PDB file of C-alpha atoms in Angstrom:
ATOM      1  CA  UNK M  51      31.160 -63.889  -1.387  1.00 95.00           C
ATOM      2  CA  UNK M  52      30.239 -61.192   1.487  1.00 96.00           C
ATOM      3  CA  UNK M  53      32.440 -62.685   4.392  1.00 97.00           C
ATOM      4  CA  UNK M  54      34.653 -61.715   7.436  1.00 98.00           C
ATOM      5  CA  UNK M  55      37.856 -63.725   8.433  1.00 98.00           C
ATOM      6  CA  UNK M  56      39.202 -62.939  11.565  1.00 97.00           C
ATOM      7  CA  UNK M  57      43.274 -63.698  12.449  1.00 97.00           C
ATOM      8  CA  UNK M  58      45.627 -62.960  14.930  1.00 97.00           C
ATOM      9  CA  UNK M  59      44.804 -64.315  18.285  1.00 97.00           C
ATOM     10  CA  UNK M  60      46.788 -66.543  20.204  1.00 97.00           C
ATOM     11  CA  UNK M  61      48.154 -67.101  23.819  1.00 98.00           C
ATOM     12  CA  UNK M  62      49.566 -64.170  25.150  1.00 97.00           C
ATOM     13  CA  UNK M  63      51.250 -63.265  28.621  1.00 97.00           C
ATOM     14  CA  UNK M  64      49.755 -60.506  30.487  1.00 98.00           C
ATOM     15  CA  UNK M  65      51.124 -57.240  29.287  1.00 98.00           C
ATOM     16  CA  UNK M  66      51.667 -57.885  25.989  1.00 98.00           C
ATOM     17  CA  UNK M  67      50.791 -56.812  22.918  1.00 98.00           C
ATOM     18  CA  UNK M  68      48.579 -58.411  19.781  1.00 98.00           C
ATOM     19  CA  UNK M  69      46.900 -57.502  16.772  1.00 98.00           C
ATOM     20  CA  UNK M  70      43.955 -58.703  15.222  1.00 98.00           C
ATOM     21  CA  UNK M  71      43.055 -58.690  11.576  1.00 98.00           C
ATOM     22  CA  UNK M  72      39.624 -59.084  10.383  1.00 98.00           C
ATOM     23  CA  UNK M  73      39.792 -59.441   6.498  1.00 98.00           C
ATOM     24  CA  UNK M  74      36.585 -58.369   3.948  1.00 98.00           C
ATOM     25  CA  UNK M  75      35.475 -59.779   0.934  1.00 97.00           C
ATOM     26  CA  UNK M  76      32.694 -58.368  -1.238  1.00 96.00           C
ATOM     27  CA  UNK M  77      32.229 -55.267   0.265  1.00 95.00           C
ATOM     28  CA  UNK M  78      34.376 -52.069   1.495  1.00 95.00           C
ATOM     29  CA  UNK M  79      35.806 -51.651   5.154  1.00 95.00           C
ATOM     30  CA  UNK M  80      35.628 -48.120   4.873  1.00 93.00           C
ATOM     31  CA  UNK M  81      31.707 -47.896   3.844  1.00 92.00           C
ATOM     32  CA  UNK M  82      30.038 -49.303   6.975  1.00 92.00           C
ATOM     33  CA  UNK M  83      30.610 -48.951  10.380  1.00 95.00           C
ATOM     34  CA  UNK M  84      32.927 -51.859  11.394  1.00 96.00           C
ATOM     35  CA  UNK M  85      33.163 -53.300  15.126  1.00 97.00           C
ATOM     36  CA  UNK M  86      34.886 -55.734  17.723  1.00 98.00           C
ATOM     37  CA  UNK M  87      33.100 -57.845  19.850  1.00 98.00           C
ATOM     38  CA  UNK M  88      34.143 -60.344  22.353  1.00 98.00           C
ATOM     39  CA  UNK M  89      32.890 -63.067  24.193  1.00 98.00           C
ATOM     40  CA  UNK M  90      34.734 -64.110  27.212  1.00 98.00           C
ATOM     41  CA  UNK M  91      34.172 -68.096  27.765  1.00 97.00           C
ATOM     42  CA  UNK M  92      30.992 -69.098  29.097  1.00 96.00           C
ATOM     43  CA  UNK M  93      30.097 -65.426  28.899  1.00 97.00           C
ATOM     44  CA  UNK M  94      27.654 -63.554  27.140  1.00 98.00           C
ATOM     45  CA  UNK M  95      28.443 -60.759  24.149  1.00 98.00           C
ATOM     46  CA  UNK M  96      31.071 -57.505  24.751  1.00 98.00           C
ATOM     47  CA  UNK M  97      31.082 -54.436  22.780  1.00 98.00           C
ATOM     48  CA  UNK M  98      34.490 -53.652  22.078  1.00 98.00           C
ATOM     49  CA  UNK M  99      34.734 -50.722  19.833  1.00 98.00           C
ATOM     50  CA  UNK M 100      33.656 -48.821  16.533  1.00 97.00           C
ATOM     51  CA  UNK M 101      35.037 -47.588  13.450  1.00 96.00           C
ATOM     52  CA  UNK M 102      32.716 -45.319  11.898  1.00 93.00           C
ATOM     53  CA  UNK M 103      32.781 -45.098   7.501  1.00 89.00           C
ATOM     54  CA  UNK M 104      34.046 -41.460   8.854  1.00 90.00           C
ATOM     55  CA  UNK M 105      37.058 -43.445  10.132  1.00 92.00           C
ATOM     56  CA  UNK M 106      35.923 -41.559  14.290  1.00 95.00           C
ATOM     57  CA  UNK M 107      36.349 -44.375  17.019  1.00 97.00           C
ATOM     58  CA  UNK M 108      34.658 -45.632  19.699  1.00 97.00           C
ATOM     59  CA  UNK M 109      36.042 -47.798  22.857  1.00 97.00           C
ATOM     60  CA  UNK M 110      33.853 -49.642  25.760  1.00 97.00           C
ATOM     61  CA  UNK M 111      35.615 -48.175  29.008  1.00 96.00           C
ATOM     62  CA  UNK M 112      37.055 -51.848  29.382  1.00 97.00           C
ATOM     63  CA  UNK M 113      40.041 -51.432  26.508  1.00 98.00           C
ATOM     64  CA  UNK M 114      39.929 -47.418  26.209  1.00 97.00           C
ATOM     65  CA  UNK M 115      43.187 -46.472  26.067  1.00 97.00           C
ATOM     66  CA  UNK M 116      44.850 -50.079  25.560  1.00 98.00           C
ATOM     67  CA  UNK M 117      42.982 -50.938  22.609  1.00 98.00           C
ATOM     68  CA  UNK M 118      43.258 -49.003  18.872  1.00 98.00           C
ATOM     69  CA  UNK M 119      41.063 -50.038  15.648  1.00 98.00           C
ATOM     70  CA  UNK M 120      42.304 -49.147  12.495  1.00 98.00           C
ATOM     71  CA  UNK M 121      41.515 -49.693   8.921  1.00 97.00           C
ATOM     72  CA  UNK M 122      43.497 -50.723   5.866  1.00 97.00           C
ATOM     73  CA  UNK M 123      41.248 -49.511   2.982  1.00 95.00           C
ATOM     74  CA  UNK M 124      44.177 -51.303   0.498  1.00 96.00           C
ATOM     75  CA  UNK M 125      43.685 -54.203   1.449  1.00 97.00           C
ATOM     76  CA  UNK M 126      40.308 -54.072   2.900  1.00 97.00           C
ATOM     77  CA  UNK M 127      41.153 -54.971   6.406  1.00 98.00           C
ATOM     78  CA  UNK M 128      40.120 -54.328   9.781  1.00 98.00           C
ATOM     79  CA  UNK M 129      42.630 -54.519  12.626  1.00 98.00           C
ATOM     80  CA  UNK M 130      42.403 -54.099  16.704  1.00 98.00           C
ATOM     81  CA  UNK M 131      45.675 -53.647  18.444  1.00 98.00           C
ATOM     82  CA  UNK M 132      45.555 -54.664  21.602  1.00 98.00           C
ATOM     83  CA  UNK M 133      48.312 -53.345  24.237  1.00 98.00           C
ATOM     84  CA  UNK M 134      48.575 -53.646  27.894  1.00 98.00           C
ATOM     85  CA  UNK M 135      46.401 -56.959  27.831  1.00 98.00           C
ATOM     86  CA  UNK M 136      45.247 -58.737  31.026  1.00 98.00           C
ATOM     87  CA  UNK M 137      43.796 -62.294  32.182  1.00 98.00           C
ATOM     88  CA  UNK M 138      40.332 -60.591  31.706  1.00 97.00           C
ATOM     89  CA  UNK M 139      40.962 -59.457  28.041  1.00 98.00           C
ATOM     90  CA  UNK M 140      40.786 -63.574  27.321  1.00 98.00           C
ATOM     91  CA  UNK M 141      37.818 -64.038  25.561  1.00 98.00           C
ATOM     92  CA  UNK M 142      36.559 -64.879  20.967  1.00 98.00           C
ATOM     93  CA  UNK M 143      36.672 -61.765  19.480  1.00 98.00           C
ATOM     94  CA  UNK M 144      34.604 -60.974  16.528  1.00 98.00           C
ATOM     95  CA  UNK M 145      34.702 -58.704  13.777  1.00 98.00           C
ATOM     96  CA  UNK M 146      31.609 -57.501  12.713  1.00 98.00           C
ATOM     97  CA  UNK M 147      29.812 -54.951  10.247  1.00 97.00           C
ATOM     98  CA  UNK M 148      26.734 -52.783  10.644  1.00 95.00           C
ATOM     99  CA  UNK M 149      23.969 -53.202   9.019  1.00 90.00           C
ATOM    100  CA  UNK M 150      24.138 -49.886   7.021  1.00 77.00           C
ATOM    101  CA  UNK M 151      26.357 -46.052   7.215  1.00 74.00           C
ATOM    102  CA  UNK M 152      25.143 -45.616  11.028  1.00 80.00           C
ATOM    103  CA  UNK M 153      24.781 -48.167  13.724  1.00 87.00           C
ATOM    104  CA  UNK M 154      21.317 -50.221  13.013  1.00 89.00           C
ATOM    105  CA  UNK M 155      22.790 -54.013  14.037  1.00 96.00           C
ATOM    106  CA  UNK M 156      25.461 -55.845  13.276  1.00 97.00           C
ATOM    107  CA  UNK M 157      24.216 -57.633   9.825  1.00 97.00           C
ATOM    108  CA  UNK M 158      27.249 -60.051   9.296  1.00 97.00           C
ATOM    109  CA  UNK M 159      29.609 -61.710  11.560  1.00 98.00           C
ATOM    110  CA  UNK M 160      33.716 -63.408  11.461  1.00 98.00           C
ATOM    111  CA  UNK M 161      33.905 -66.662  12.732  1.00 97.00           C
ATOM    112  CA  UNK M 162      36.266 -65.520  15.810  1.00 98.00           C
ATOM    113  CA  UNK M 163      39.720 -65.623  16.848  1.00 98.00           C
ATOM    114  CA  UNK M 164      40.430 -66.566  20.167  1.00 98.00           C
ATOM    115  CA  UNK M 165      42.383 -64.589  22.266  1.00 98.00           C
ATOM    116  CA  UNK M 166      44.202 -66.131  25.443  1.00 98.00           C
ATOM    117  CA  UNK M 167      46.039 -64.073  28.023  1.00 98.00           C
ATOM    118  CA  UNK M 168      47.684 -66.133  30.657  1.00 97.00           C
ATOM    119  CA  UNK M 169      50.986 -67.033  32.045  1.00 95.00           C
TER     120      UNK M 169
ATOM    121  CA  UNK F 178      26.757 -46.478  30.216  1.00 96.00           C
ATOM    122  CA  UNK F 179      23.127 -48.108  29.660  1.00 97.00           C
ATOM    123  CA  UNK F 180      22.427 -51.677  30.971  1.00 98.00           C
ATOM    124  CA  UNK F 181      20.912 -53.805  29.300  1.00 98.00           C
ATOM    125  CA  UNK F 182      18.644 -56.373  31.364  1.00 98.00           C
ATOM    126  CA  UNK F 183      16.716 -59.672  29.911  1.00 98.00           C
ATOM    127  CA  UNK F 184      14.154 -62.047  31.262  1.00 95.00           C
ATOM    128  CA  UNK F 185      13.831 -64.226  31.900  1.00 97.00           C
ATOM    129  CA  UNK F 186      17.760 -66.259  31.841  1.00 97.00           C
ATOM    130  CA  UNK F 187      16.290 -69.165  31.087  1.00 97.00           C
ATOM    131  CA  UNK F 188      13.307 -70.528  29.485  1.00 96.00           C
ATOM    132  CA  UNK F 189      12.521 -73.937  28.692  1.00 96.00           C
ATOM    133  CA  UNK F 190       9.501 -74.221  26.113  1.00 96.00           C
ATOM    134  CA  UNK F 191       8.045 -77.327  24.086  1.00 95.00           C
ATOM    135  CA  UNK F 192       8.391 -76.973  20.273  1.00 95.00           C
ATOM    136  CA  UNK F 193       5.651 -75.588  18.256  1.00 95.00           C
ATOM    137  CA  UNK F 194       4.693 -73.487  21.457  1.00 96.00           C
ATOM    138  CA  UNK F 195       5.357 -69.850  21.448  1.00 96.00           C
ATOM    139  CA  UNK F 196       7.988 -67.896  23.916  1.00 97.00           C
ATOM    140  CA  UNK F 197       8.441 -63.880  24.510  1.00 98.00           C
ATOM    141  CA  UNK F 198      11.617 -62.756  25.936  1.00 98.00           C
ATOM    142  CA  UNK F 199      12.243 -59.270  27.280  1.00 98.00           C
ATOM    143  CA  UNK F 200      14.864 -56.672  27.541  1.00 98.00           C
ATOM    144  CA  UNK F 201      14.653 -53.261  29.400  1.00 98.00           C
ATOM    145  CA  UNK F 202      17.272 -50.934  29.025  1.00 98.00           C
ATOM    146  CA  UNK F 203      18.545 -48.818  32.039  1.00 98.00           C
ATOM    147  CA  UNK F 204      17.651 -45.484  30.301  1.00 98.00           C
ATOM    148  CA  UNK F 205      15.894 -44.546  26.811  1.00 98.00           C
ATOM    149  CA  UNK F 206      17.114 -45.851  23.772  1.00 97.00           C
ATOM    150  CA  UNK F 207      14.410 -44.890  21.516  1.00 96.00           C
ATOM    151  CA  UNK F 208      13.701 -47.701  19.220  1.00 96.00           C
ATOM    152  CA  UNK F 209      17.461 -48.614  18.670  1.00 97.00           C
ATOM    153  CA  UNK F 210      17.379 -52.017  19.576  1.00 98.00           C
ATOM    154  CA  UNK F 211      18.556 -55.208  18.053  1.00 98.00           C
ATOM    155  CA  UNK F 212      18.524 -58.825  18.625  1.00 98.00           C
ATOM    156  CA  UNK F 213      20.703 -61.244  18.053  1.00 98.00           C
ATOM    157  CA  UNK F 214      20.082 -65.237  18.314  1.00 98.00           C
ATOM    158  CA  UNK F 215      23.990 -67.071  18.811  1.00 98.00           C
ATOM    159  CA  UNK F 216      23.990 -71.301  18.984  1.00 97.00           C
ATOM    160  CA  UNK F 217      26.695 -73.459  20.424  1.00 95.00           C
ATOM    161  CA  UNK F 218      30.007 -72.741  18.744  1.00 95.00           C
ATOM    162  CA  UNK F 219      29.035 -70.071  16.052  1.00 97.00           C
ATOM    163  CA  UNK F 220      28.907 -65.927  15.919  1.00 98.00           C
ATOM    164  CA  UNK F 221      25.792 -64.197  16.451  1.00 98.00           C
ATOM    165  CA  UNK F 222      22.459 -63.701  14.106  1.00 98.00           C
ATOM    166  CA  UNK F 223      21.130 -60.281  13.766  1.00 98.00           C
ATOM    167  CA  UNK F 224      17.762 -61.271  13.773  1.00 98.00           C
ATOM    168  CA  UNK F 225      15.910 -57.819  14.327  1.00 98.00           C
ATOM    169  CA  UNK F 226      16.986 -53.777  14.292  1.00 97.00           C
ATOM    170  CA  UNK F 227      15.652 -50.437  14.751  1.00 96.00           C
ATOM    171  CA  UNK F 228      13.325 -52.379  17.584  1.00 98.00           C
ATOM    172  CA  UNK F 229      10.949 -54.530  14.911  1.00 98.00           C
ATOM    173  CA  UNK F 230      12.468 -54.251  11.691  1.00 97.00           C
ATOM    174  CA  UNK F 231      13.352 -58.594  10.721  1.00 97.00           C
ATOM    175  CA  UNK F 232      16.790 -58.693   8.855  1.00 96.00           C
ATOM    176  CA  UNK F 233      17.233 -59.906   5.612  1.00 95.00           C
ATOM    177  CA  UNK F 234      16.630 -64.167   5.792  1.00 97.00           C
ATOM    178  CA  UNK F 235      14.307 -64.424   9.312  1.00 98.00           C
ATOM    179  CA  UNK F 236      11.507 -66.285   9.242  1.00 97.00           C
ATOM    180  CA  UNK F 237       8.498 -64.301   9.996  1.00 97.00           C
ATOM    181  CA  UNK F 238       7.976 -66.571  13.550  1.00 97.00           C
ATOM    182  CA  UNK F 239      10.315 -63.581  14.806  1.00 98.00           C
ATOM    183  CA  UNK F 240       8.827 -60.470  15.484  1.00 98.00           C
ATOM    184  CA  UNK F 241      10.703 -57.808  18.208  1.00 98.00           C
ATOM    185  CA  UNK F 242       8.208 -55.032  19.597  1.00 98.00           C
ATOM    186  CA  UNK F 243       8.459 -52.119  22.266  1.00 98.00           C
ATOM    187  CA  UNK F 244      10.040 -48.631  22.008  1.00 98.00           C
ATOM    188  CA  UNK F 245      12.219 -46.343  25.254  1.00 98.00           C
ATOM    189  CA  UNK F 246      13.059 -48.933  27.819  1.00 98.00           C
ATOM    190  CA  UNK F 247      11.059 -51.899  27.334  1.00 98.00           C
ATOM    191  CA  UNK F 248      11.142 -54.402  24.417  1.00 98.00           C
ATOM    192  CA  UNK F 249      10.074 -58.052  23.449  1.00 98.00           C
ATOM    193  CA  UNK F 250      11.397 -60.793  21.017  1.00 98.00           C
ATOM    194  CA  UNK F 251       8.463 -62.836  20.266  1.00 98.00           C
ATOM    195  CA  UNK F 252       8.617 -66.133  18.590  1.00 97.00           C
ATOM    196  CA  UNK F 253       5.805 -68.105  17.310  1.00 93.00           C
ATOM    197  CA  UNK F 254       5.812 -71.836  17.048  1.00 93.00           C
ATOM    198  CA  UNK F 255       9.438 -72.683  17.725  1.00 95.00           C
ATOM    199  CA  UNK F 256      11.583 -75.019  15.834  1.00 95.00           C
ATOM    200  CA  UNK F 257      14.106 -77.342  16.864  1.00 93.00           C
ATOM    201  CA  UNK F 258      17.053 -74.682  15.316  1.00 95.00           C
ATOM    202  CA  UNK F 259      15.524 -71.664  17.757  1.00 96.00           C
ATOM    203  CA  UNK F 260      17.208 -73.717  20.708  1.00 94.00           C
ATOM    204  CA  UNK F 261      19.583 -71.048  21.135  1.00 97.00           C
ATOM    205  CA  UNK F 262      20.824 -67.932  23.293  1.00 98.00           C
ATOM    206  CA  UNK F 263      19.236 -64.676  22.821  1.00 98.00           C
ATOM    207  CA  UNK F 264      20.622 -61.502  23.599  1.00 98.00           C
ATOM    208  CA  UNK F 265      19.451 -57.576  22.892  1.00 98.00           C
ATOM    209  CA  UNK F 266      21.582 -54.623  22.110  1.00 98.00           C
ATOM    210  CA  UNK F 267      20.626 -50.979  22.391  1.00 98.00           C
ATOM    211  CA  UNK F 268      22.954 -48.405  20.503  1.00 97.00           C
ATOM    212  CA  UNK F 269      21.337 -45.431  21.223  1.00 96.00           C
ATOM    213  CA  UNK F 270      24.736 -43.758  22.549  1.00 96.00           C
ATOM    214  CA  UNK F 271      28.466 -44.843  23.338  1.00 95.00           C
ATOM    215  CA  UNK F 272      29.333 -47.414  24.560  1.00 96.00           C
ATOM    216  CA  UNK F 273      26.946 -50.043  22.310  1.00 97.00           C
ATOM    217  CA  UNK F 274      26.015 -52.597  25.650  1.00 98.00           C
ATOM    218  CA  UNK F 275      24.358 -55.978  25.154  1.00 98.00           C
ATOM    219  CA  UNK F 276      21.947 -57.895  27.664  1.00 98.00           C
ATOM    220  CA  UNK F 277      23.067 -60.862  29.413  1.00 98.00           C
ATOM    221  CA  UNK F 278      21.486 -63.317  27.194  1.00 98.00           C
ATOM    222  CA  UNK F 279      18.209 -65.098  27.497  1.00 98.00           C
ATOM    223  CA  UNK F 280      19.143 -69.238  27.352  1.00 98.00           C
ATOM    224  CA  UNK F 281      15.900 -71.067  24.762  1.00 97.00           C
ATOM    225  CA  UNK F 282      15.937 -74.270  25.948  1.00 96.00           C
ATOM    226  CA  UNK F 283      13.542 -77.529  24.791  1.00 92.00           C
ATOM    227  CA  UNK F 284      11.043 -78.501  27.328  1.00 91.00           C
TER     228      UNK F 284
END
């Protein structure tokens, strides 16, 4: 089965570090371009950033320079660390595949892990 | 950055009637434009790309139009299960930015 499973989030103080693993089944990590996305609560959708089949990033201005997505091509897993985080970081964040070897839409979807930073 | 603006927020409409939502995008994006539908509780739908292209599984009732800054999601007779939020994304350039959401309510 094609899916996405998201893990990692949690409550968190401000500051602190977390990573996030988005796991893949029935396809490869490493041949689409793979993405976070966040929703704050009550909010609408945030890019959060790109990991092109090339394995080049891309950050939204929001997390660039706090955030890092990596790929484990092993174990066919996506990750976003996530340093330096603050009350406005709080939000679901999804993992999410493009539709094909460039950006076109994001074709499939994680559930969501929830990430809470608060003290 | 481009910004990504839909209308209207809301929009309350009677089932079986039809609704258009719009997006305009701060600057061009070409015809790089998809839209997503997301319900209550559950990750987003990639219902159309590349502007009016439907992805694999939407019903035909969906059709997205326009090209550079303006664009429409157009649904035909809507069903109970199109209750939902809508938004647009352009990724034309870094960073990808999504529209507020437009909010499908029943009438």
């Amino acid at each position: 089965e094609v899916q996405l499973v998201e893990s990692g989030g949690g409550l968190i103080q401000p500051g602190g570090s977390l990573r996030l693993s988005c796991a893949a089944s029935g396809f490869s990590v490493s041949a689409n371009y793979m993405n976070w996305v966040r929703q704050a609560p009550g909010k609408g959708l945030e890019w959060v950033s790109v990991i092109h089949s090339g394995g080049t990033s891309h950050y939204a201005d929001s997390v660039q320079g706090r955030f890092t997505i990596s790929r484990d091509t092993s174990t066919n897993t996506l990750y976003l660390q996530m340093n330096s985080l603050r009350a406005d970081d709080t939000a679901v964040y999804y993992c999410a595949r493009d539709l094909g070897t460039a950006v076109r839409g994001f074709d499939l979807w994680g559930q969501g892990t929830l990430v809470t930073v608060s003290s | 950055e481009i910004v990504m603006t839909q209308s209207p927020a809301s929009l309350s409409v009677s089932p079986g009637e039809g609704a258009t939502l719009s997006c305009r995008a701060s600057q061009t994006v070409s015809n790089n434009l998809a839209w997503y539908q997301q319900k209550s509780g559950q990750a987003p739908r990639l219902l159309i790309y590349d502007a009016s292209l439907r992805a694999t599984g939407i019903p035909a009732r969906f059709s997205g139009s326009g090209s550079g800054t303006e664009f429409t999601l157009t649904i035909s007779s809507l069903q109970s299960e199109d209750f939902a939020i809508y938004y647009c994304q352009h990724y034309n350039q870094w960073p990808l930015t999504f529209g507020q959401g437009t909010r499908l309510e029943i009438k």
